[in-house]
Short mmCIF file of C-alpha atoms in Angstrom, two decimals:
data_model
loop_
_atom_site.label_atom_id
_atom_site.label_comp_id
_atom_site.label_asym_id
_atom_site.label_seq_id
_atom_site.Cartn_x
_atom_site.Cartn_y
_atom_site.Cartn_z
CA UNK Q 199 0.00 0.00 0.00
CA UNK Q 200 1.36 3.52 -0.46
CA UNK Q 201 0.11 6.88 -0.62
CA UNK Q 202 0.21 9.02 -3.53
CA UNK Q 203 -0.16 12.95 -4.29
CA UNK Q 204 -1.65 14.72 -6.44
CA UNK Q 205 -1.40 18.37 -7.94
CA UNK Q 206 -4.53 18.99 -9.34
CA UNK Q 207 -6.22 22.51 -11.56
CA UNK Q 208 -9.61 22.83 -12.60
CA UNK Q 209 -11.49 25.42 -14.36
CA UNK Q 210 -14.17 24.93 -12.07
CA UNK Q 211 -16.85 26.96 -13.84
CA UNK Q 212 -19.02 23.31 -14.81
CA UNK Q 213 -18.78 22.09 -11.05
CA UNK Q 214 -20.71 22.39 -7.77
CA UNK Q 215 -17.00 22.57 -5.98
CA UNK Q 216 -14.79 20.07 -5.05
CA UNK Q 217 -16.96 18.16 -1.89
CA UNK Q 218 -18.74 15.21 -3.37
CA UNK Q 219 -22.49 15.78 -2.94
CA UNK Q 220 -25.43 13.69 -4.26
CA UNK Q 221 -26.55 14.53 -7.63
CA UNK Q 222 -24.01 17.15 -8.47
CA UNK Q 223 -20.67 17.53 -10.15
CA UNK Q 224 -17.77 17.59 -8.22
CA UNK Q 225 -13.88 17.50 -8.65
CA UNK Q 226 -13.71 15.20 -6.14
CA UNK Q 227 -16.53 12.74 -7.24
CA UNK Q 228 -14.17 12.85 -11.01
CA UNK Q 229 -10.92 12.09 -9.57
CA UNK Q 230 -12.80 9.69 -7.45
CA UNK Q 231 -14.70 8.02 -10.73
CA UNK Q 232 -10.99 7.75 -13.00
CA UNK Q 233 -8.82 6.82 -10.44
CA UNK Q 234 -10.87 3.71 -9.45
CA UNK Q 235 -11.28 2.75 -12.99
CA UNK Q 236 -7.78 2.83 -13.43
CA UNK Q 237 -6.88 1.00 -10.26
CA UNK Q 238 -9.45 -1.59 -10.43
CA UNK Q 239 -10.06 -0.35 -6.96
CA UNK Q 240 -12.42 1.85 -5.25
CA UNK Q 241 -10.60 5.03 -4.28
CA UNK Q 242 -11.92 8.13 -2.40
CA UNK Q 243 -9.26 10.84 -2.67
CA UNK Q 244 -8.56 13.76 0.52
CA UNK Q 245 -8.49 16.97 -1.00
CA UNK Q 246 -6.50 19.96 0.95
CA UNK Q 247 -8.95 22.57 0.14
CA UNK Q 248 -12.41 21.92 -0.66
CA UNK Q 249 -13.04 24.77 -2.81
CA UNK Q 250 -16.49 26.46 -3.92
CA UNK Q 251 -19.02 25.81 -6.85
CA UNK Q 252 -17.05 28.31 -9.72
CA UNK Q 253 -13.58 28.73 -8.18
CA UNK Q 254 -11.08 27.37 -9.92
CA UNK Q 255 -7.33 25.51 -9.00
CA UNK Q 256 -3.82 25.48 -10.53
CA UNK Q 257 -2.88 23.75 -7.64
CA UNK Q 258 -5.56 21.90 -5.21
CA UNK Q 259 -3.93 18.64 -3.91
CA UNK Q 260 -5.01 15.61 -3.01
CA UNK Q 261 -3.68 12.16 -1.91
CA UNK Q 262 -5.11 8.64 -1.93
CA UNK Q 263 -4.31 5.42 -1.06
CA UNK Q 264 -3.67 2.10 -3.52
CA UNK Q 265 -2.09 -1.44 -3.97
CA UNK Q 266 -1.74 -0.30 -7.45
CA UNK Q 267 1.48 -1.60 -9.54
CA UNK Q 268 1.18 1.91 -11.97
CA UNK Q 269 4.64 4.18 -10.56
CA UNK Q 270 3.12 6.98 -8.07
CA UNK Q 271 4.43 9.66 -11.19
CA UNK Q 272 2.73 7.89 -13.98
CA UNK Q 273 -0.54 8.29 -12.29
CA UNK Q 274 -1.03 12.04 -13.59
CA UNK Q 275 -1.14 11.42 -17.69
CA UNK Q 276 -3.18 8.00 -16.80
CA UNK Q 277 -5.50 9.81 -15.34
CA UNK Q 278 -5.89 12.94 -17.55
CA UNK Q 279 -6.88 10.31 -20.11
CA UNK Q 280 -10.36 9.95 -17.88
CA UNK Q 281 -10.97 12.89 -16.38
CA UNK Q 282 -13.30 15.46 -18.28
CA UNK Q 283 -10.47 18.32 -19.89
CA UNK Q 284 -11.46 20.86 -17.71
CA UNK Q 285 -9.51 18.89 -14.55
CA UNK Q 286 -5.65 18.20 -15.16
CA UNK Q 287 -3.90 16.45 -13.08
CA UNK Q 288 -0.65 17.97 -12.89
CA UNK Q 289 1.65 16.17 -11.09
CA UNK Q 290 1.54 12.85 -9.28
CA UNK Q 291 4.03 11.48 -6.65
CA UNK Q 292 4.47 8.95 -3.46
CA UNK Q 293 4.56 10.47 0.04
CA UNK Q 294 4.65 9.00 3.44
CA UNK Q 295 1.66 6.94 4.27
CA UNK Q 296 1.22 9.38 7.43
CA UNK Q 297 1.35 12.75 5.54
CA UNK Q 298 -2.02 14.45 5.04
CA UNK Q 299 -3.18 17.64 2.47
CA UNK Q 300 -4.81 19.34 5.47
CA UNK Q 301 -3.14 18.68 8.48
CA UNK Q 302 0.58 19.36 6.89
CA UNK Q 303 1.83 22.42 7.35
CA UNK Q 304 1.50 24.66 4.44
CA UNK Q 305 0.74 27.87 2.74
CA UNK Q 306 -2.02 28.95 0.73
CA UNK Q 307 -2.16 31.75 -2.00
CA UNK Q 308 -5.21 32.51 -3.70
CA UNK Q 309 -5.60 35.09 -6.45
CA UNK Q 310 -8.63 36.97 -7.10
CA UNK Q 311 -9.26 38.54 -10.74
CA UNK Q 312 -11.63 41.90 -11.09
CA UNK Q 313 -12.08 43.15 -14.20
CA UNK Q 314 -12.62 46.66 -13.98
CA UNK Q 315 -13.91 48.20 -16.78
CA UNK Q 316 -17.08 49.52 -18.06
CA UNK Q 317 -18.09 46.59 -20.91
CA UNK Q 318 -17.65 42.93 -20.08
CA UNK Q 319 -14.93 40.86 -21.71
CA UNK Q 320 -16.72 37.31 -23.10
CA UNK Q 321 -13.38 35.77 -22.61
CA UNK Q 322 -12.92 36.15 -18.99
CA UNK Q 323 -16.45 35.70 -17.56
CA UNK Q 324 -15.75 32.73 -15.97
CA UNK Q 325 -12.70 33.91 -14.80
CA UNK Q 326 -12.80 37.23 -13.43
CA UNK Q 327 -15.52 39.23 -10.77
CA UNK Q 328 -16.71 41.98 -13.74
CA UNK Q 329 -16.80 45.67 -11.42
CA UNK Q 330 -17.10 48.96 -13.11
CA UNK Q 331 -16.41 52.54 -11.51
CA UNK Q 332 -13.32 53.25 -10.95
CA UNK Q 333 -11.23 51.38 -8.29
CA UNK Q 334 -8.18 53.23 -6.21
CA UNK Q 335 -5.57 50.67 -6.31
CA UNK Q 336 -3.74 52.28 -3.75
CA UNK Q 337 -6.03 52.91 -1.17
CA UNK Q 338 -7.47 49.17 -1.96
CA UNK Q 339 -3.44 48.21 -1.40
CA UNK Q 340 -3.24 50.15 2.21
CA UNK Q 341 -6.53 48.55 3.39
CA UNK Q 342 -5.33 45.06 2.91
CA UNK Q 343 -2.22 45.80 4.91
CA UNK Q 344 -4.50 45.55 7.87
CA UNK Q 345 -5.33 42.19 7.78
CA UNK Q 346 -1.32 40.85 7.60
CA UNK Q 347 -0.95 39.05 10.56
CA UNK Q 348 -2.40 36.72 12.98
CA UNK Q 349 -5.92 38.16 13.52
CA UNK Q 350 -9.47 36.73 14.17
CA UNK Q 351 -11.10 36.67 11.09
CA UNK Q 352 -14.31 36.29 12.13
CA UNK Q 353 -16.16 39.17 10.25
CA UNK Q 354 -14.36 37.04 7.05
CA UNK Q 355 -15.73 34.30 7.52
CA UNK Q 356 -19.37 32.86 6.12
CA UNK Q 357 -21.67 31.29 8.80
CA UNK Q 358 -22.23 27.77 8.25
CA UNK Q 359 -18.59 26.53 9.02
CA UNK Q 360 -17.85 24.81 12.09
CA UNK Q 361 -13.90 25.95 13.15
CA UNK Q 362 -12.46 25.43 16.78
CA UNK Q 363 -11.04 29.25 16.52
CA UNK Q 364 -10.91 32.05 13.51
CA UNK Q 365 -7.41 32.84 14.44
CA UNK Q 366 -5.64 32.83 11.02
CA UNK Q 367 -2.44 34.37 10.37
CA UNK Q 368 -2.08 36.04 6.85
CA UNK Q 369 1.20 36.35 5.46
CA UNK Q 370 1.13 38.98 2.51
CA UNK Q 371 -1.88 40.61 0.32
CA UNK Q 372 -1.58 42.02 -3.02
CA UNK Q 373 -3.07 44.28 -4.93
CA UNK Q 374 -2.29 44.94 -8.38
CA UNK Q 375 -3.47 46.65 -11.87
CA UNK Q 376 -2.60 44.72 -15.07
CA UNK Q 377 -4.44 47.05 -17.60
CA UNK Q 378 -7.94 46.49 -17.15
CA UNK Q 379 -7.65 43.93 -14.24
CA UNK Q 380 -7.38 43.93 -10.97
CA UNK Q 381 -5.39 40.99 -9.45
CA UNK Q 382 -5.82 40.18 -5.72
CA UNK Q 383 -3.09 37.78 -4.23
CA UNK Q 384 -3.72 36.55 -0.72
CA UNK Q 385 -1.16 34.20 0.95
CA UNK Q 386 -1.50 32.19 4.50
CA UNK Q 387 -1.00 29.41 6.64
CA UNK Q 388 -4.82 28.52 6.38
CA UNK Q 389 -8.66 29.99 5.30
CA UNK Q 390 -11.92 30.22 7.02
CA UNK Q 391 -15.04 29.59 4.89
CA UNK Q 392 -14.98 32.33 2.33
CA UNK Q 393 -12.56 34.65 3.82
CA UNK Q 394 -11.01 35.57 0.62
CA UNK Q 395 -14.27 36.35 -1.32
CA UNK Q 396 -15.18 38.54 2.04
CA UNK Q 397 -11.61 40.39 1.95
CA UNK Q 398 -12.14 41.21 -1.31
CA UNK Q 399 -15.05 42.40 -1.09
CA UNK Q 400 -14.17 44.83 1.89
CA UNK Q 401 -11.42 45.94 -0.05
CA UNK Q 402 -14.04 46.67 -3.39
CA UNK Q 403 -15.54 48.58 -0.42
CA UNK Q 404 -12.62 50.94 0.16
CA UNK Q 405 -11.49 50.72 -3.67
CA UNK Q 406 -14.76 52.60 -3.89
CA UNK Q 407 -14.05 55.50 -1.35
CA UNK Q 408 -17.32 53.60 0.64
CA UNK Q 409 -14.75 53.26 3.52
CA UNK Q 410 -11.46 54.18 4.10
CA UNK Q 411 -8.74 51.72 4.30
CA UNK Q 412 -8.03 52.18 7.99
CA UNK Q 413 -11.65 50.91 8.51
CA UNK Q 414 -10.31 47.70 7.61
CA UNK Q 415 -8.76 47.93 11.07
CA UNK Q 416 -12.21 48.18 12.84
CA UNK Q 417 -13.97 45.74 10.80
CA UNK Q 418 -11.17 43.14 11.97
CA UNK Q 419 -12.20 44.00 15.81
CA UNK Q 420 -15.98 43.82 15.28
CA UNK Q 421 -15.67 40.10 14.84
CA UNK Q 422 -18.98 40.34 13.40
CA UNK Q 423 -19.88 39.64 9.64
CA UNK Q 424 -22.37 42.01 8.94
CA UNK Q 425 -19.80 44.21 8.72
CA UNK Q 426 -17.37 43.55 6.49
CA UNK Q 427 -18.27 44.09 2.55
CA UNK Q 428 -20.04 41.46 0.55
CA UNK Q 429 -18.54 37.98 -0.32
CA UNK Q 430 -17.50 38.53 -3.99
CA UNK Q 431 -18.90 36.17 -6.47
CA UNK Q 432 -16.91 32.45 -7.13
CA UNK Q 433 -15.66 32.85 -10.49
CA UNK Q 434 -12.97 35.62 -9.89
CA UNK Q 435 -11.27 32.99 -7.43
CA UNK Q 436 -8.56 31.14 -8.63
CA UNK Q 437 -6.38 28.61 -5.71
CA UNK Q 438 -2.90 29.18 -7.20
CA UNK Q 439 -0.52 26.82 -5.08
CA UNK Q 440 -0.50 24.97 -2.04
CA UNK Q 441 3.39 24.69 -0.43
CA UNK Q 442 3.78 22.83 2.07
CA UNK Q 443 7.18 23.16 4.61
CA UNK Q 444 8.70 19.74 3.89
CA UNK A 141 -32.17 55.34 -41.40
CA UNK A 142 -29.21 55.74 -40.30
CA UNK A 143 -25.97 52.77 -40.36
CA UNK A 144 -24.86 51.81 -36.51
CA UNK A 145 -21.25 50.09 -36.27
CA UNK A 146 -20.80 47.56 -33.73
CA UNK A 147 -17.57 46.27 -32.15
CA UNK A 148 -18.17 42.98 -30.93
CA UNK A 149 -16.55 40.81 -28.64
CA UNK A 150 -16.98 36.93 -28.27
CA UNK A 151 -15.96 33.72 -27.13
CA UNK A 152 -15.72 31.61 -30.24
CA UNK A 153 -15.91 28.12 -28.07
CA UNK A 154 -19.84 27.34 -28.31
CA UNK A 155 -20.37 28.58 -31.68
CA UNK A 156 -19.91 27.47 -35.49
CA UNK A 157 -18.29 30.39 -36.25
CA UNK A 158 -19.64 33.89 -37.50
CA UNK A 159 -20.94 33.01 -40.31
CA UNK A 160 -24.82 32.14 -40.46
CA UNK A 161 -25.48 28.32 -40.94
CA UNK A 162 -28.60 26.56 -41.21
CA UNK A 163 -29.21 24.63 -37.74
CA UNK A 164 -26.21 26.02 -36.48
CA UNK A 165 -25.24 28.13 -33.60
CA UNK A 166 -23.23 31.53 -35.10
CA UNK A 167 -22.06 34.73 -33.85
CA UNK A 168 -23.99 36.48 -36.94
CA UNK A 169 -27.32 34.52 -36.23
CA UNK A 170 -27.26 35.64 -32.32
CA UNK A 171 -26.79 39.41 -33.27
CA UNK A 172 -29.20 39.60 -35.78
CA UNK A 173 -31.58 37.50 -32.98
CA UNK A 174 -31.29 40.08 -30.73
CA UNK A 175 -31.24 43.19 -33.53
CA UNK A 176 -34.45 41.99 -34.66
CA UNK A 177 -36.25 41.79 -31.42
CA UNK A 178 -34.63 45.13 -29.93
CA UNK A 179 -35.83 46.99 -32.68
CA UNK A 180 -38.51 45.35 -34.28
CA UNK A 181 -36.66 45.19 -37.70
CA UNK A 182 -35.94 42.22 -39.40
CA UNK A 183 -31.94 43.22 -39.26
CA UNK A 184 -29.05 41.17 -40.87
CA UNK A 185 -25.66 42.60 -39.91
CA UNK A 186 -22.78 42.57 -42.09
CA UNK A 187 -19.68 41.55 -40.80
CA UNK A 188 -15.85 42.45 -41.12
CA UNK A 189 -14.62 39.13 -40.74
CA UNK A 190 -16.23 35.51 -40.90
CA UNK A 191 -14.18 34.12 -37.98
CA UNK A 192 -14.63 30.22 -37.94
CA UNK A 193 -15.84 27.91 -35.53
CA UNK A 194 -14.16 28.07 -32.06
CA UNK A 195 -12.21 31.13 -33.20
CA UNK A 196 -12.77 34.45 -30.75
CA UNK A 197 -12.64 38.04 -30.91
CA UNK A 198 -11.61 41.26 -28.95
CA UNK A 199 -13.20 43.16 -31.58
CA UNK A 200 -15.08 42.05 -34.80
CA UNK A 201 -17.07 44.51 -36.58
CA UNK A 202 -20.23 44.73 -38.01
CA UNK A 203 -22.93 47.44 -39.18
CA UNK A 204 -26.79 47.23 -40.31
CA UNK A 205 -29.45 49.98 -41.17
CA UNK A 206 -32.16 51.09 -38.86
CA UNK A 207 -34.76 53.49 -38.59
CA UNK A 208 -34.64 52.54 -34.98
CA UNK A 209 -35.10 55.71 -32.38
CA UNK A 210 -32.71 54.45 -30.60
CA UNK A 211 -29.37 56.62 -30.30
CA UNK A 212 -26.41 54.65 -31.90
CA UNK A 213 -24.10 54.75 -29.01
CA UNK A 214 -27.24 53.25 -26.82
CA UNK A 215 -27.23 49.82 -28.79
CA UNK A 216 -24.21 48.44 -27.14
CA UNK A 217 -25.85 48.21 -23.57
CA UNK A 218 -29.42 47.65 -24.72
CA UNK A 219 -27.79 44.70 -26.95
CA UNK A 220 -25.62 43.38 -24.30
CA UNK A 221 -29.12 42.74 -22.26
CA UNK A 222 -30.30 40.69 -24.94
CA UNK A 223 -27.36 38.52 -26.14
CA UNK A 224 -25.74 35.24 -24.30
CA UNK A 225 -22.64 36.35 -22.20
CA UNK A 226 -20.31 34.85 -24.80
CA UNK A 227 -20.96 37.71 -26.81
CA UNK A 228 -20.37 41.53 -25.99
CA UNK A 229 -21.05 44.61 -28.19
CA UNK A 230 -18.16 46.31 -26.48
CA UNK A 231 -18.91 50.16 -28.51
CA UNK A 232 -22.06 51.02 -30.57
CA UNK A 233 -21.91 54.50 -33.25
CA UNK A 234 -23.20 55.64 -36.39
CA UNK A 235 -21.03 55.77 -39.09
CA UNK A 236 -21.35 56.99 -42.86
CA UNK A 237 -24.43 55.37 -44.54
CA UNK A 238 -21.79 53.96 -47.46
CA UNK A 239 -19.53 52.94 -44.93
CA UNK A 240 -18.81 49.09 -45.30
CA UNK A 241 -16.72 46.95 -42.55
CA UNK A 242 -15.20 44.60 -45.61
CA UNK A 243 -14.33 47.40 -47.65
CA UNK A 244 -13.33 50.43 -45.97
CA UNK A 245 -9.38 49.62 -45.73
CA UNK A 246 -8.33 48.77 -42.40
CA UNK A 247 -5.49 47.05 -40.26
CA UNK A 248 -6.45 43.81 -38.67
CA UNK A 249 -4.35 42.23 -35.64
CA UNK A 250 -4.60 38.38 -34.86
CA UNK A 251 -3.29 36.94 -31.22
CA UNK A 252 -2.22 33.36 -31.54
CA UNK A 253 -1.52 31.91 -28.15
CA UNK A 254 0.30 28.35 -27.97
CA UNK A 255 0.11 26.86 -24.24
CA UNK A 256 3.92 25.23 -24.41
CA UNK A 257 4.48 23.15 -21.63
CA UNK A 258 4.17 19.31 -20.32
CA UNK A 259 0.83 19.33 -19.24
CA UNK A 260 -2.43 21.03 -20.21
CA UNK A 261 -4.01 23.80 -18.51
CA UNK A 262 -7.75 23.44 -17.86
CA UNK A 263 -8.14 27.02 -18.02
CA UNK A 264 -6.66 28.13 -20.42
CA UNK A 265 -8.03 24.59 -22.89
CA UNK A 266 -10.37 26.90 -24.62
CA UNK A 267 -7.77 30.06 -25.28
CA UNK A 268 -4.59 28.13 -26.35
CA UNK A 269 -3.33 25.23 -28.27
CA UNK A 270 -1.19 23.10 -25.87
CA UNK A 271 1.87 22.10 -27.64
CA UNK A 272 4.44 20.02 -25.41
CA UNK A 273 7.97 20.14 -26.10
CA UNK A 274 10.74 22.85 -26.46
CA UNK A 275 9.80 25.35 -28.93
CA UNK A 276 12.60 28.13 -30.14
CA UNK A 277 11.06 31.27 -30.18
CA UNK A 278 14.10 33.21 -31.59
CA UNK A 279 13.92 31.35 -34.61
CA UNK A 280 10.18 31.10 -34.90
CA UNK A 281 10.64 35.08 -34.91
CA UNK A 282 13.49 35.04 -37.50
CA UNK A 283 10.92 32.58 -39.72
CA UNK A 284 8.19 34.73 -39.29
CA UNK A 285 10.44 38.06 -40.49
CA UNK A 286 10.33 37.23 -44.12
CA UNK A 287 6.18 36.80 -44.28
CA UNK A 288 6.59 40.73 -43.24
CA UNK A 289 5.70 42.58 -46.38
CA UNK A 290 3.45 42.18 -49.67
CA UNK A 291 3.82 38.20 -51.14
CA UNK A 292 1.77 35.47 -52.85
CA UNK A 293 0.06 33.74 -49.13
CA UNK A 294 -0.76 31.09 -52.01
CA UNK A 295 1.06 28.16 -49.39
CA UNK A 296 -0.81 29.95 -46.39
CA UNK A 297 -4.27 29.96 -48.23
CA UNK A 298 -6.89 26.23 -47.26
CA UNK A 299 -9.03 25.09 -50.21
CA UNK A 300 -12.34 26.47 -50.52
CA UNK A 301 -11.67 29.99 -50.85
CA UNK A 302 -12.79 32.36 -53.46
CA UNK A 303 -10.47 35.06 -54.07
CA UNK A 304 -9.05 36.67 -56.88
CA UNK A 305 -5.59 37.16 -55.88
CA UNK A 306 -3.95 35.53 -52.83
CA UNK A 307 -1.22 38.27 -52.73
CA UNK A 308 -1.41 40.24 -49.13
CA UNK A 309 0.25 42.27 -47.06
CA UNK A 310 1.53 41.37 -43.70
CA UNK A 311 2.69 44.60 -41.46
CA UNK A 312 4.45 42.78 -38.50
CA UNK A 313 4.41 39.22 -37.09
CA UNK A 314 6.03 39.10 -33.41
CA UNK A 315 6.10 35.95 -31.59
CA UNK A 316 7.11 36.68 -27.98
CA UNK A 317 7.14 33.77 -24.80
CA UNK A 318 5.50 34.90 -21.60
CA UNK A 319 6.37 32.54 -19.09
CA UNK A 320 4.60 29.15 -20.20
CA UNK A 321 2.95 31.09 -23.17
CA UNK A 322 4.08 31.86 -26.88
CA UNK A 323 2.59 34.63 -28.21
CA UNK A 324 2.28 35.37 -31.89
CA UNK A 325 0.73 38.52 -33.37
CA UNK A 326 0.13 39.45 -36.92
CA UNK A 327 -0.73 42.68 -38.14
CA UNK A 328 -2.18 42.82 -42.35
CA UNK A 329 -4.28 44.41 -44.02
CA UNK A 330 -6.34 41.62 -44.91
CA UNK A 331 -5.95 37.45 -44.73
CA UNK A 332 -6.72 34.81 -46.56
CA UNK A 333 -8.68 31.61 -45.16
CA UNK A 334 -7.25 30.29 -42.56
CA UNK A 335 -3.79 32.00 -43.14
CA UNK A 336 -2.97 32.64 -39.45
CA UNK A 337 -3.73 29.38 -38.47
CA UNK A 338 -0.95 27.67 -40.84
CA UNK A 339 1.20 30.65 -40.47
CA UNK A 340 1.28 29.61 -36.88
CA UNK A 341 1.38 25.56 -37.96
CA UNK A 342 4.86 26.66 -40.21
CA UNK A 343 6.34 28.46 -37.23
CA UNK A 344 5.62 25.36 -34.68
CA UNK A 345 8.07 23.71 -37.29
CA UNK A 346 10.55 25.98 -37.14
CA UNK A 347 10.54 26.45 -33.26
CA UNK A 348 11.06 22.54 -33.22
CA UNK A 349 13.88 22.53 -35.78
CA UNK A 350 11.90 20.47 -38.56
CA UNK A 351 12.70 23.31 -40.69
CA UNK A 352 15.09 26.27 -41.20
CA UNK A 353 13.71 29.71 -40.86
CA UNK A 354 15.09 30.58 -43.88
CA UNK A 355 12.84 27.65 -45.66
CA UNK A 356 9.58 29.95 -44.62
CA UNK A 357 11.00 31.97 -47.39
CA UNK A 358 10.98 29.16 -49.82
CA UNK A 359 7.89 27.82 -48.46
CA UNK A 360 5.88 31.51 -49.67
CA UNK A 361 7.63 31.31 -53.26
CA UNK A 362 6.62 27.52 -54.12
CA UNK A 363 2.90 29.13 -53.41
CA UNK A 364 1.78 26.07 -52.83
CA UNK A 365 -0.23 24.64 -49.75
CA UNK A 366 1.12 21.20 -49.62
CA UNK A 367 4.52 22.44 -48.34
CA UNK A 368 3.77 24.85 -45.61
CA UNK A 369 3.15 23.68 -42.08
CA UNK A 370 -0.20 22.12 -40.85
CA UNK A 371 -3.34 24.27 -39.88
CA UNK A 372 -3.02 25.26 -36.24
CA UNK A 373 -6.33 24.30 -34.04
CA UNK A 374 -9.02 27.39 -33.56
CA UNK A 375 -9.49 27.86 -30.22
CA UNK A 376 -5.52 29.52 -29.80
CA UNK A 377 -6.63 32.51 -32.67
CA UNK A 378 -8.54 35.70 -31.88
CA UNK A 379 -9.20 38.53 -33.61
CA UNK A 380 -8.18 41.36 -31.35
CA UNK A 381 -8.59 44.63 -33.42
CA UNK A 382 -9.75 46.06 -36.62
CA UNK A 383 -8.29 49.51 -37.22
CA UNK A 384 -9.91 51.82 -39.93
CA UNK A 385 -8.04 54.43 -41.08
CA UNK A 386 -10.72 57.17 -41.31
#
């Protein structure tokens, strides 16, 4: 028996997230339904980061378990032969039969697209949060640089998750205009249940001149939802990379 | 009446093209949809260029006459309400009454994006042809240097075209790597069909050494299609920009 990993993007515009649910598609359920065809066994993979119906993955990861003969590495191209072509698996490899997606130590970074103009762009609907006005980078920039740090999160965080504490450290946010877009990078040790989406769309909030950026301060100490800024919508989300300290 | 120009943006993936087609989905046929309900007209728009199947665009044009009340520049929006998201009017205005998007001279550009790494990317399936294995951009650039200028595209022509003279100019062709991208974009004043597409399948053979740049010169003079390189798939092509010099 060994354990193998797996580096796994999706566009996940076609899915109802990565959690297998009854009657809905899910990464999951996919990697699920190819890797026990090609094993001849029946495999249920743990995914590190069970991401929403619309967001998408360069890098979720997963690991499962097998008596399979196929090299750990040779599982990736086997299995992009099943799986639909909007999930690639893009790396495969043994670990340690103890080592887990979610309880290793690692860090996340997320990147959240906005396109910010006044007509949509066909091409990146799935793929980008379509806001126009006009958004001050800068002041969107020095709002974020409030939530660096080990905070509680709580007004970022969605009701309906069940965490022992929403004490989460954040290592860096960026914000950054590419033309017409608006790229968000988030990176941390670990995410409550929408915190992203709900960071970014405080900091819409401030791009906006609604509040200023030192409100972001407050809205950390209220510990309440209702008052940070709306949860942006799915498709703009993108999880870039899980590293984990190995 | 009055003649409204319309720059239109798309996402070639679900569609057979521009072109109307009997029991077909097309770019043209979902304009004139939503043309003829918005105004109550029985419009048919006229396009600048009959992109194919899975090709996309930045900015196609197209005009059509209406006595419609409705101010030019207002179209776009009340348009945009009306068509599928895979399709944008990005800019509606009234031009000259005689003004014609096929005739009028104009500048087109062309974005060719090649995916070039191991692996696929599921986002990026629909907006790139994946194409593993070193490529050389510095010679696909010297290659593409002597297509720069007025020659017989005769090679770089598919069957099935009606034209009287397959002699065009070509303004620039820059082919430029962005991390795990290759870019290529040609500037012309007009193309024959398909002649992107197997400009790009020639360079792919000259970024993998099959042939010399300097052969892309022979390859134009034997004006002959059997001996340039294959047709490059549709999704990688859009058509960014049409530039009339008014």
């Amino acid at each position: 028996m060994k354990r193998i990993r797996l580096i796994v993007a999706y566009d996940g515009t076609n899915y109802s997230g990565w959690q297998i649910q009854k009657n809905s598609n899910t990464i999951e359920a996919e990697l699920n339904k190819a890797l026990s065809t090609l094993t001849g066994e029946t495999i249920e993979v743990d995914g590190a980061s069970r991401t929403d119906a619309g967001v998408h993955a360069d890098g979720n990861v997963a690991v499962f378990d097998t008596n399979s003969p196929i090299p750990a590495e040779k599982f990736a191209k086997a299995l992009n032969g099943r799986l639909p072509d909007d999930i690639v698996v893009v790396k495969s490899e043994e670990v340690d039969g103890e080592w887990h997606p979610r309880f290793a130590e690692s860090t996340k970074t997320y990147e959240y697209r906005i396109l910010n103009r006044d007509m949509p762009d066909p091409l990146k609907r799935n793929y980008t949060a379509h806001i126009y006005g006009e958004l001050d980078v800068r002041k969107m920039q020095e709002g974020a640089s409030y939530l660096v740090g080990e905070h509680d999160f709580a007004s970022f965080c969605s009701a309906g998750s069940q965490v022992k504490t929403t004490v989460r450290e954040i290592y860096s946010v960026d914000v950054k205009r590419h033309g017409d877009e608006i790229k968000i990078t988030v990176s941390g040790a670990g995410f409550l249940y929408n915190m992203v989406r709900i960071i970014v769309g405080t900091l819409v909030d401030v791009g906006f001149g609604k509040i200023e950026p030192s409100e972001v301060q407050k809205i950390l100490e209220a510990e309440d939802r209702s008052v940070a800024g709306q949860t942006a919508p799915a498709q703009g989300l993108k999880l870039v990379e899980i590293k984990y300290g190995e």
